[in-house]
Short mmCIF file of C-alpha atoms in Angstrom, two decimals:
data_model
loop_
_atom_site.label_atom_id
_atom_site.label_comp_id
_atom_site.label_asym_id
_atom_site.label_seq_id
_atom_site.Cartn_x
_atom_site.Cartn_y
_atom_site.Cartn_z
CA MET A 998 120.37 34.09 88.29
CA ASN A 999 117.98 31.94 86.18
CA THR A 1000 118.13 28.37 87.19
CA PRO A 1001 116.70 25.80 84.77
CA GLN A 1002 113.95 23.57 86.13
CA ALA A 1003 113.78 19.84 85.51
CA VAL A 1004 113.10 18.90 81.91
CA ASP A 1005 109.39 19.05 81.11
CA THR A 1006 108.64 16.17 78.66
CA THR A 1007 105.54 16.43 76.48
CA ASP A 1008 104.34 14.89 73.15
CA VAL A 1009 104.59 17.98 70.99
CA ILE A 1010 106.29 21.38 71.30
CA VAL A 1011 105.01 24.13 69.07
CA VAL A 1012 107.33 27.18 68.73
CA GLY A 1013 105.27 30.23 67.80
CA GLY A 1014 101.64 30.97 68.64
CA GLY A 1015 100.40 32.51 65.40
CA THR A 1016 97.81 30.99 63.10
CA GLY A 1017 100.03 28.09 62.06
CA GLY A 1018 101.17 27.44 65.61
CA TYR A 1019 97.99 27.56 67.51
CA SER A 1020 96.05 25.60 64.80
CA THR A 1021 98.71 22.93 65.21
CA ALA A 1022 98.39 22.97 68.99
CA LEU A 1023 94.60 22.79 68.99
CA ARG A 1024 94.35 19.95 66.53
CA ALA A 1025 97.09 17.96 68.20
CA ALA A 1026 95.44 18.39 71.57
CA ALA A 1027 92.10 17.31 70.08
CA LEU A 1028 93.77 14.08 68.87
CA GLY A 1029 94.83 13.32 72.45
CA LEU A 1030 98.44 14.61 72.39
CA ASP A 1031 100.03 16.53 75.25
CA VAL A 1032 101.01 19.90 73.73
CA VAL A 1033 103.18 22.79 74.89
CA LEU A 1034 102.98 25.98 72.90
CA VAL A 1035 105.84 28.49 73.29
CA GLU A 1036 105.10 32.16 72.49
CA ARG A 1037 107.27 35.12 73.34
CA ASP A 1038 104.59 37.81 72.67
CA LYS A 1039 100.86 37.10 72.32
CA VAL A 1040 99.11 34.07 70.85
CA GLY A 1041 97.51 34.99 67.59
CA GLY A 1042 100.65 36.26 65.94
CA THR A 1043 100.90 38.88 63.21
CA CYS A 1044 97.57 38.00 61.65
CA LEU A 1045 95.59 38.71 64.78
CA HIS A 1046 97.57 41.64 66.25
CA ARG A 1047 99.28 43.43 63.40
CA GLY A 1048 97.89 42.11 60.15
CA CYS A 1049 94.74 40.44 58.88
CA ILE A 1050 92.23 41.23 61.58
CA PRO A 1051 93.05 44.90 62.52
CA SER A 1052 93.75 45.79 58.86
CA LYS A 1053 90.49 44.36 57.68
CA ALA A 1054 88.59 46.08 60.51
CA MET A 1055 90.03 49.38 59.22
CA LEU A 1056 89.19 48.49 55.61
CA HIS A 1057 85.59 47.87 56.67
CA ALA A 1058 85.56 51.39 58.12
CA ALA A 1059 86.97 52.67 54.86
CA GLU A 1060 84.18 50.86 53.00
CA LEU A 1061 81.63 52.69 55.16
CA VAL A 1062 83.29 56.01 54.31
CA ASP A 1063 83.19 55.18 50.60
CA GLY A 1064 79.51 54.23 51.00
CA ILE A 1065 78.65 57.75 52.22
CA ALA A 1066 80.12 59.24 49.05
CA GLU A 1067 78.34 56.68 46.86
CA ALA A 1068 75.01 57.30 48.68
CA ARG A 1069 75.31 61.04 47.96
CA GLU A 1070 76.74 61.00 44.44
CA ARG A 1071 74.95 58.00 42.98
CA TRP A 1072 71.80 57.38 44.89
CA GLY A 1073 70.61 60.80 45.85
CA VAL A 1074 70.87 60.13 49.60
CA LYS A 1075 71.96 63.41 51.05
CA ALA A 1076 74.52 62.01 53.35
CA THR A 1077 77.63 63.89 54.41
CA LEU A 1078 80.77 62.90 56.27
CA ASP A 1079 81.68 65.44 58.90
CA SER A 1080 84.93 63.82 60.03
CA VAL A 1081 86.46 60.50 61.02
CA ASP A 1082 86.92 60.03 64.77
CA TRP A 1083 90.27 58.29 64.63
CA ALA A 1084 90.34 57.43 68.37
CA ALA A 1085 86.87 55.80 68.06
CA LEU A 1086 87.91 53.87 64.98
CA VAL A 1087 91.08 52.61 66.72
CA ALA A 1088 89.06 51.65 69.84
CA THR A 1089 86.62 49.57 67.83
CA ARG A 1090 89.48 47.92 65.90
CA ASP A 1091 91.32 47.12 69.15
CA ASP A 1092 88.19 45.76 70.77
CA ILE A 1093 87.76 43.26 67.87
CA VAL A 1094 91.41 42.21 68.26
CA THR A 1095 91.13 41.85 71.99
CA ARG A 1096 88.03 39.72 71.77
CA ASN A 1097 89.62 37.46 69.22
CA HIS A 1098 92.76 37.20 71.32
CA ARG A 1099 90.83 36.23 74.41
CA GLY A 1100 88.95 33.70 72.20
CA VAL A 1101 92.20 32.03 71.11
CA GLU A 1102 93.54 31.90 74.64
CA GLY A 1103 90.29 30.42 75.80
CA HIS A 1104 90.28 27.78 73.13
CA LEU A 1105 93.87 26.82 74.00
CA ALA A 1106 93.03 26.58 77.69
CA HIS A 1107 89.87 24.60 77.04
CA ALA A 1108 91.86 22.19 74.82
CA GLY A 1109 94.47 21.64 77.58
CA VAL A 1110 97.30 23.21 75.66
CA ARG A 1111 99.98 24.48 77.97
CA VAL A 1112 101.27 27.91 76.86
CA VAL A 1113 104.81 28.83 77.99
CA ARG A 1114 105.50 32.56 77.50
CA GLY A 1115 109.11 33.28 76.63
CA SER A 1116 111.75 33.06 73.93
CA ALA A 1117 112.46 29.63 72.57
CA ARG A 1118 115.73 28.20 71.17
CA LEU A 1119 116.35 24.74 70.01
CA THR A 1120 118.80 22.71 72.06
CA GLY A 1121 118.45 19.52 69.95
CA PRO A 1122 116.12 17.76 67.54
CA ARG A 1123 113.68 17.00 70.30
CA SER A 1124 114.47 19.72 72.83
CA VAL A 1125 113.81 23.41 73.47
CA ARG A 1126 114.95 25.86 76.08
CA VAL A 1127 112.62 28.77 76.90
CA GLU A 1128 114.22 31.85 78.46
CA GLY A 1129 112.52 34.76 80.12
CA VAL A 1130 109.61 32.59 81.13
CA ARG A 1131 106.71 34.81 82.36
CA GLU A 1132 103.80 32.41 82.61
CA ASP A 1133 103.30 28.72 82.22
CA SER A 1134 99.84 28.48 80.83
CA ALA A 1135 97.14 30.43 79.02
CA PRO A 1136 94.22 31.47 81.28
CA GLY A 1137 90.89 29.72 81.02
CA ALA A 1138 88.03 31.39 79.19
CA SER A 1139 86.89 32.87 82.45
CA GLY A 1140 90.37 34.28 83.17
CA ALA A 1141 90.97 31.68 85.95
CA PRO A 1142 94.18 29.66 85.94
CA VAL A 1143 94.14 26.19 84.46
CA PRO A 1144 94.33 23.68 87.34
CA GLY A 1145 97.87 22.52 88.08
CA THR A 1146 99.65 25.50 86.49
CA ARG A 1147 101.59 28.34 87.94
CA ARG A 1148 100.52 31.96 87.31
CA GLY A 1149 102.08 35.29 87.75
CA PRO A 1150 105.57 36.63 87.06
CA ALA A 1151 108.09 33.83 87.33
CA PRO A 1152 111.07 34.85 85.19
CA GLY A 1153 113.41 31.96 84.51
CA VAL A 1154 114.36 29.27 82.21
CA ARG A 1155 112.40 26.19 81.14
CA ASP A 1156 113.73 23.06 79.36
CA LEU A 1157 111.31 21.14 77.32
CA SER A 1158 111.57 17.84 75.38
CA ALA A 1159 109.18 16.27 72.90
CA ARG A 1160 108.41 12.65 72.46
CA ARG A 1161 106.65 13.03 69.06
CA GLY A 1162 108.20 16.11 67.59
CA ILE A 1163 108.77 19.91 67.36
CA VAL A 1164 106.80 22.27 65.17
CA LEU A 1165 108.42 25.52 64.08
CA ALA A 1166 105.90 28.31 63.51
CA THR A 1167 107.74 31.49 64.20
CA GLY A 1168 106.26 33.59 61.41
CA SER A 1169 107.65 36.55 59.49
CA ARG A 1170 108.39 40.27 59.81
CA PRO A 1171 108.23 43.09 57.24
CA ARG A 1172 111.14 43.27 54.78
CA SER A 1173 113.20 46.46 55.16
CA LEU A 1174 114.96 48.53 52.57
CA PRO A 1175 118.62 49.74 52.90
CA GLY A 1176 118.68 53.37 54.21
CA LEU A 1177 115.11 53.45 55.29
CA THR A 1178 114.81 53.07 59.08
CA PRO A 1179 111.20 52.89 60.26
CA ASP A 1180 110.37 55.41 63.05
CA GLY A 1181 106.71 54.53 63.54
CA ARG A 1182 105.70 57.99 62.46
CA ARG A 1183 107.18 59.21 59.17
CA VAL A 1184 108.53 55.99 57.89
CA VAL A 1185 106.44 52.94 58.83
CA THR A 1186 106.24 49.24 57.97
CA SER A 1187 103.07 47.34 57.33
CA ASP A 1188 103.26 46.05 60.90
CA ASP A 1189 103.37 49.46 62.56
CA ALA A 1190 101.26 51.39 60.03
CA LEU A 1191 98.24 50.39 62.03
CA PHE A 1192 99.55 52.13 65.14
CA ALA A 1193 101.06 55.25 63.59
CA PRO A 1194 99.45 58.45 65.04
CA GLY A 1195 96.38 59.75 63.26
CA LEU A 1196 95.42 59.86 59.62
CA PRO A 1197 97.94 61.42 57.28
CA ALA A 1198 96.90 63.86 54.45
CA SER A 1199 99.29 62.18 52.05
CA VAL A 1200 101.03 58.77 51.84
CA LEU A 1201 103.67 57.27 49.64
CA VAL A 1202 103.29 53.46 49.56
CA LEU A 1203 106.19 51.36 48.43
CA GLY A 1204 105.04 47.91 47.23
CA GLY A 1205 102.12 47.00 45.05
CA GLY A 1206 101.49 43.57 46.42
CA ALA A 1207 98.37 42.81 48.42
CA ILE A 1208 99.52 44.59 51.59
CA GLY A 1209 100.60 47.75 49.81
CA VAL A 1210 97.43 47.89 47.73
CA GLU A 1211 95.24 47.49 50.77
CA TYR A 1212 96.99 50.31 52.67
CA ALA A 1213 96.84 52.59 49.67
CA SER A 1214 93.13 51.84 49.28
CA PHE A 1215 92.49 52.52 53.04
CA HIS A 1216 94.23 55.86 53.05
CA ARG A 1217 92.60 56.96 49.88
CA SER A 1218 89.16 56.23 51.38
CA MET A 1219 90.19 58.31 54.38
CA GLY A 1220 90.86 61.26 52.15
CA ALA A 1221 94.63 61.04 51.75
CA ARG A 1222 96.55 61.81 48.59
CA VAL A 1223 98.14 58.45 47.77
CA THR A 1224 101.08 57.48 45.50
CA LEU A 1225 101.56 53.76 45.05
CA VAL A 1226 104.96 52.63 43.70
CA GLU A 1227 105.62 49.07 42.56
CA ALA A 1228 108.96 47.87 41.01
CA ALA A 1229 107.37 45.19 38.91
CA ASP A 1230 105.62 46.21 35.69
CA ARG A 1231 102.21 45.78 37.27
CA LEU A 1232 100.37 45.72 40.59
CA VAL A 1233 99.85 42.29 42.40
CA PRO A 1234 102.39 40.82 39.97
CA LEU A 1235 101.83 37.27 41.21
CA GLU A 1236 98.20 37.42 40.03
CA ASP A 1237 96.70 37.10 36.54
CA ALA A 1238 97.60 40.02 34.28
CA ASP A 1239 93.93 40.87 33.72
CA VAL A 1240 93.42 41.05 37.46
CA SER A 1241 96.26 43.56 37.67
CA ARG A 1242 94.85 45.57 34.84
CA HIS A 1243 91.28 45.79 36.29
CA LEU A 1244 92.66 46.53 39.81
CA THR A 1245 94.87 49.32 38.51
CA ARG A 1246 92.04 50.81 36.53
CA GLY A 1247 89.86 50.79 39.66
CA LEU A 1248 92.49 52.34 41.91
CA LYS A 1249 93.28 55.07 39.36
CA LYS A 1250 89.59 55.79 39.06
CA ARG A 1251 89.57 56.43 42.79
CA GLY A 1252 92.40 59.01 42.39
CA ILE A 1253 95.39 56.89 43.45
CA ASP A 1254 98.58 57.69 41.61
CA VAL A 1255 99.71 54.24 40.54
CA GLN A 1256 103.37 53.99 39.42
CA ALA A 1257 104.20 50.48 38.28
CA GLY A 1258 107.59 49.64 36.91
CA ALA A 1259 108.93 52.45 39.13
CA ARG A 1260 111.87 52.55 41.59
CA LEU A 1261 112.60 54.52 44.78
CA LEU A 1262 115.91 56.24 44.28
CA ASP A 1263 116.17 58.19 47.53
CA ALA A 1264 114.09 59.26 50.50
CA GLU A 1265 114.66 62.07 52.95
CA VAL A 1266 112.85 62.24 56.31
CA LEU A 1267 111.73 65.79 57.08
CA ASP A 1268 110.16 67.31 60.15
CA ASP A 1269 106.73 67.18 58.53
CA GLY A 1270 107.03 64.15 56.29
CA VAL A 1271 109.24 62.60 53.66
CA ARG A 1272 110.61 63.75 50.27
CA ALA A 1273 111.33 60.89 47.85
CA GLN A 1274 112.84 60.59 44.41
CA VAL A 1275 111.14 58.00 42.20
CA ARG A 1276 112.11 56.86 38.71
CA THR A 1277 108.99 56.15 36.76
CA ALA A 1278 108.52 53.40 34.12
CA ARG A 1279 109.28 56.05 31.48
CA GLY A 1280 112.60 56.88 33.08
CA GLU A 1281 111.49 60.25 34.43
CA VAL A 1282 112.64 61.16 37.96
CA ARG A 1283 109.78 62.53 40.07
CA THR A 1284 109.87 64.14 43.47
CA VAL A 1285 107.10 62.85 45.70
CA GLU A 1286 106.38 64.55 49.03
CA ALA A 1287 104.16 62.89 51.62
CA GLU A 1288 103.44 62.99 55.33
CA ARG A 1289 104.12 59.30 55.60
CA LEU A 1290 106.16 56.67 53.75
CA LEU A 1291 104.75 53.20 54.12
CA VAL A 1292 107.11 50.34 53.25
CA ALA A 1293 105.27 47.16 52.08
CA VAL A 1294 107.88 45.37 49.99
CA GLY A 1295 107.23 41.87 51.38
CA ARG A 1296 108.06 39.84 54.46
CA VAL A 1297 110.93 37.63 55.63
CA PRO A 1298 110.95 34.57 57.88
CA VAL A 1299 111.81 35.03 61.57
CA THR A 1300 114.38 32.60 62.90
CA ASP A 1301 116.45 35.01 65.09
CA GLY A 1302 117.57 33.30 68.26
CA LEU A 1303 115.99 30.02 67.33
CA ASP A 1304 119.46 28.31 66.92
CA LEU A 1305 118.36 26.02 64.18
CA ALA A 1306 121.91 24.50 63.98
CA ALA A 1307 121.40 22.93 67.40
CA ALA A 1308 118.75 20.70 65.89
CA GLY A 1309 120.74 20.06 62.73
CA LEU A 1310 118.74 22.58 60.64
CA ALA A 1311 119.60 25.49 58.47
CA THR A 1312 117.77 28.04 56.36
CA ASP A 1313 118.08 28.44 52.62
CA GLU A 1314 119.50 31.58 51.05
CA ARG A 1315 116.15 33.37 51.40
CA GLY A 1316 115.84 32.57 55.07
CA PHE A 1317 113.16 29.81 54.75
CA VAL A 1318 113.24 26.45 56.43
CA VAL A 1319 112.74 23.99 53.54
CA PRO A 1320 110.89 20.72 54.32
CA ALA A 1321 112.40 17.50 53.03
CA ASP A 1322 108.92 16.08 52.75
CA TRP A 1323 106.20 18.46 51.59
CA ARG A 1324 103.53 15.79 52.13
CA ARG A 1325 104.23 15.96 55.93
CA LEU A 1326 105.92 19.36 56.10
CA GLU A 1327 108.82 17.58 57.81
CA THR A 1328 112.38 18.78 57.62
CA ALA A 1329 115.48 16.62 56.98
CA VAL A 1330 115.60 16.13 60.77
CA PRO A 1331 112.93 13.54 61.54
CA GLY A 1332 110.18 14.87 63.85
CA VAL A 1333 110.85 18.58 63.16
CA HIS A 1334 108.10 20.10 61.14
CA VAL A 1335 107.49 23.58 59.75
CA VAL A 1336 104.29 25.61 59.17
CA GLY A 1337 103.41 29.03 58.11
CA ASP A 1338 105.68 31.86 56.99
CA LEU A 1339 108.82 29.87 57.59
CA LEU A 1340 107.94 27.78 54.57
CA PRO A 1341 109.14 28.77 51.10
CA PRO A 1342 106.81 28.77 48.05
CA PRO A 1343 104.55 27.08 47.05
CA SER A 1344 103.33 27.85 50.59
CA PRO A 1345 101.79 31.30 49.99
CA GLY A 1346 102.45 32.89 53.37
CA LEU A 1347 98.72 33.36 54.07
CA ALA A 1348 96.98 32.75 57.34
CA HIS A 1349 94.43 30.40 55.96
CA ALA A 1350 97.20 28.23 54.39
CA SER A 1351 98.92 28.25 57.80
CA PHE A 1352 95.72 26.79 59.32
CA ALA A 1353 95.73 23.98 56.84
CA GLU A 1354 99.40 23.35 57.39
CA GLY A 1355 98.91 23.23 61.19
CA LEU A 1356 96.08 20.63 60.83
CA LEU A 1357 98.27 18.45 58.50
CA VAL A 1358 101.28 18.50 60.91
CA ALA A 1359 99.20 17.83 63.96
CA GLU A 1360 97.54 14.83 62.30
CA THR A 1361 100.88 13.65 61.03
CA LEU A 1362 102.35 13.74 64.59
CA ALA A 1363 99.33 11.94 65.93
CA GLY A 1364 99.64 9.15 63.35
CA VAL A 1365 96.57 10.13 61.43
CA VAL A 1366 96.64 9.75 57.68
CA SER A 1367 96.13 13.26 56.22
CA ALA A 1368 96.16 14.58 52.66
CA PRO A 1369 98.92 17.08 51.89
CA VAL A 1370 98.05 20.74 51.41
CA ASP A 1371 96.85 21.50 47.97
CA TYR A 1372 98.51 24.87 47.43
CA ALA A 1373 96.98 25.28 44.00
CA ALA A 1374 93.56 25.41 45.66
CA VAL A 1375 94.45 28.04 48.30
CA PRO A 1376 92.52 31.25 47.62
CA ARG A 1377 94.27 34.62 47.43
CA VAL A 1378 92.48 37.81 48.31
CA THR A 1379 93.33 41.53 48.25
CA TYR A 1380 90.84 43.46 50.38
CA SER A 1381 91.17 46.76 48.61
CA SER A 1382 88.51 48.67 46.74
CA PRO A 1383 88.05 47.08 44.27
CA GLN A 1384 88.87 43.71 45.79
CA THR A 1385 90.59 40.89 44.04
CA ALA A 1386 90.27 37.13 44.64
CA ALA A 1387 91.77 34.22 42.86
CA VAL A 1388 92.37 30.51 43.11
CA GLY A 1389 94.46 28.24 40.85
CA LEU A 1390 96.59 29.10 37.90
CA SER A 1391 96.70 32.36 35.97
CA GLU A 1392 96.37 32.19 32.17
CA ALA A 1393 100.09 32.77 31.82
CA GLU A 1394 100.98 30.06 34.39
CA ALA A 1395 98.71 27.56 32.73
CA ARG A 1396 100.18 28.18 29.27
CA ALA A 1397 103.72 28.03 30.69
CA ARG A 1398 102.92 24.55 32.15
CA GLY A 1399 101.95 23.27 28.73
CA HIS A 1400 98.13 23.43 29.04
CA GLU A 1401 96.11 24.29 25.95
CA VAL A 1402 93.64 26.60 27.57
CA GLU A 1403 90.29 28.16 26.95
CA VAL A 1404 89.56 31.46 28.66
CA ASN A 1405 86.25 33.29 29.35
CA SER A 1406 85.79 36.63 31.01
CA MET A 1407 82.46 38.01 32.22
CA PRO A 1408 81.95 41.60 33.43
CA LEU A 1409 80.19 41.84 36.72
CA THR A 1410 77.98 44.48 35.09
CA ALA A 1411 76.68 41.76 32.71
CA VAL A 1412 74.37 40.75 35.66
CA ALA A 1413 71.86 43.05 37.35
CA LYS A 1414 73.50 42.95 40.75
CA GLY A 1415 76.75 44.13 39.24
CA MET A 1416 74.86 47.21 37.87
CA VAL A 1417 73.41 47.85 41.24
CA HIS A 1418 76.87 48.04 42.77
CA GLY A 1419 78.12 50.11 39.90
CA GLN A 1420 81.78 49.45 40.56
CA GLY A 1421 82.63 47.33 37.54
CA GLY A 1422 84.77 44.20 37.88
CA THR A 1423 85.16 40.92 36.16
CA VAL A 1424 85.20 37.15 36.37
CA LYS A 1425 87.89 35.33 34.46
CA VAL A 1426 87.94 31.55 34.11
CA VAL A 1427 90.96 29.57 32.78
CA ALA A 1428 90.19 25.97 31.81
CA GLU A 1429 91.72 23.25 29.65
CA ALA A 1430 90.51 23.52 26.10
CA GLY A 1431 87.66 21.25 24.98
CA GLY A 1432 85.68 21.38 28.17
CA GLY A 1433 88.53 20.14 30.33
CA GLN A 1434 89.43 20.85 33.99
CA VAL A 1435 89.07 24.31 35.44
CA LEU A 1436 92.64 25.53 36.18
CA GLY A 1437 92.01 28.93 37.67
CA VAL A 1438 89.31 31.50 38.56
CA HIS A 1439 90.10 35.20 38.98
CA LEU A 1440 87.77 37.89 40.26
CA VAL A 1441 87.92 41.69 40.58
CA GLY A 1442 85.17 43.87 42.04
CA PRO A 1443 83.10 44.50 45.06
CA HIS A 1444 82.76 41.67 47.64
CA VAL A 1445 84.63 39.10 45.57
CA SER A 1446 86.46 38.05 48.72
CA GLU A 1447 83.09 36.48 49.75
CA MET A 1448 82.65 34.83 46.27
CA ILE A 1449 85.90 32.94 45.97
CA ALA A 1450 84.90 29.96 48.09
CA GLU A 1451 82.77 28.49 45.31
CA SER A 1452 85.69 28.73 42.93
CA GLN A 1453 88.00 27.14 45.46
CA LEU A 1454 85.85 24.07 45.40
CA ILE A 1455 85.66 24.10 41.66
CA VAL A 1456 89.47 24.18 41.26
CA GLY A 1457 90.10 21.99 44.27
CA TRP A 1458 87.73 19.20 43.00
CA ASP A 1459 89.08 19.33 39.48
CA ALA A 1460 85.61 20.34 38.09
CA GLN A 1461 84.93 20.98 34.44
CA PRO A 1462 82.89 23.96 33.15
CA ASP A 1463 79.92 21.64 32.40
CA ASP A 1464 79.98 20.44 36.00
CA VAL A 1465 79.52 24.02 37.19
CA ALA A 1466 77.11 25.07 34.53
CA ARG A 1467 74.39 22.65 35.70
CA HIS A 1468 74.19 24.40 39.07
CA ILE A 1469 71.83 27.29 39.51
CA HIS A 1470 73.08 30.57 40.97
CA ALA A 1471 70.65 32.78 42.92
CA HIS A 1472 69.30 35.86 41.18
CA PRO A 1473 70.07 38.68 41.49
CA THR A 1474 73.60 38.15 42.93
CA LEU A 1475 77.13 38.99 41.85
CA SER A 1476 77.84 35.29 41.88
CA GLU A 1477 75.63 34.95 38.85
CA ALA A 1478 78.55 36.31 36.87
CA VAL A 1479 80.61 33.28 37.96
CA GLY A 1480 77.76 31.01 36.82
CA GLU A 1481 77.47 32.85 33.53
CA ALA A 1482 81.18 32.53 32.84
CA PHE A 1483 80.99 28.81 33.22
CA LEU A 1484 77.77 28.58 31.18
CA THR A 1485 79.58 30.22 28.35
CA LEU A 1486 82.56 27.90 28.56
CA ALA A 1487 80.07 24.96 28.51
CA GLY A 1488 78.45 26.40 25.36
CA ARG A 1489 75.20 27.42 27.11
CA GLY A 1490 75.87 31.03 27.81
CA LEU A 1491 73.02 33.60 27.80
CA HIS A 1492 75.28 36.65 27.79
CA GLN A 1493 77.93 35.68 25.22
CA GLN A 1494 80.96 37.88 25.28
#
């Protein structure tokens, strides 16, 4: 029988050890607060263990595979690809994840954050019960216990109370579709696609958002026949329409069968794969057979077992916990804050936004004045081939909000480095007419994920095209195309379009 211990009182309780949770814990501890972080699985959350890090590791491997083909076909380098050693690829990926996981645990231990491993449920606006407790604290960087903590299997119940407040950071899980039960082999979600056995010869990807596009891109690089189905009328429908157009063109050029405006009607799991019926945008019904069906139709917040009602909270109809004060990310219950994927839009459900939210909440709980998160300046990246990266408003969003806009697009091939890469791509800038504030920057092409930081500063600091045009970009670089786009908007362009 599990017998609760005496109530452990601390300053801050963080429920969930993903990017939003551990960033909150680390910042709060750095500000001198006593912090307990409750995590039922592994610190690092989806991003570290099932999302951002392992998927981008695999996409890097895919980029290397694509590079071999480019070397042979474009540059005369007689390189060949014998095969992909899947076990070796997985081992490298997992090593990267493991080292990052150890690093996070080491940071928490060094900061003095106590990690309680078990399932949390709220018992009041300032109290949490943790059940199935396995371990009281993260190990130190050397693997040694933190002084004063108990190690080893100690199943039981732990009651916690918070003087300053509770932070909910329980993340999200893949959205499912009726009638499609993931089995980890033939039908997989974006979470378990990383761990499905081997490389399939063919894949049907449902969902043309960032996750679906990335998985479609990866499998195509690895030689699979890929069909990508998106219900909206274009891929990455939350991005600028020109981004969608250039991305679709690049994916089709690589041989991916892109079906936007299409619907899955039915899917049958076979011994050797799946057979699906898809209605295309033209109304035709196609049969698509593939070894694997990958469902990437979005994510939903995780609040199962959290017992929000015990703290006087509830979710909205979409499952989100809506803050009453977005400046502090505080709910209607004073002292209860929310970060990460539990938040509805405008929070974008991205790891880097969760970091910023965690810093804001930690500083708020510590009594430090902190600026609210500027969601308009949060960059959005799709790590496919070609990549997309954007910050700020799309052209359509800007016009819908009443802005009179001026738009300039610059092909990456307008600069020498773009020709070297030979993959096309574009820079699109949306600004207020008459030399006004830059409202959005949208990129498609190779390595644009590494180019978006400059544009984040441009949008975040309310710069005007003339402000950017006076700065010199290194030559030859892809970023010159960004500089040229702003030079043109400022009336100083060398490569007028």
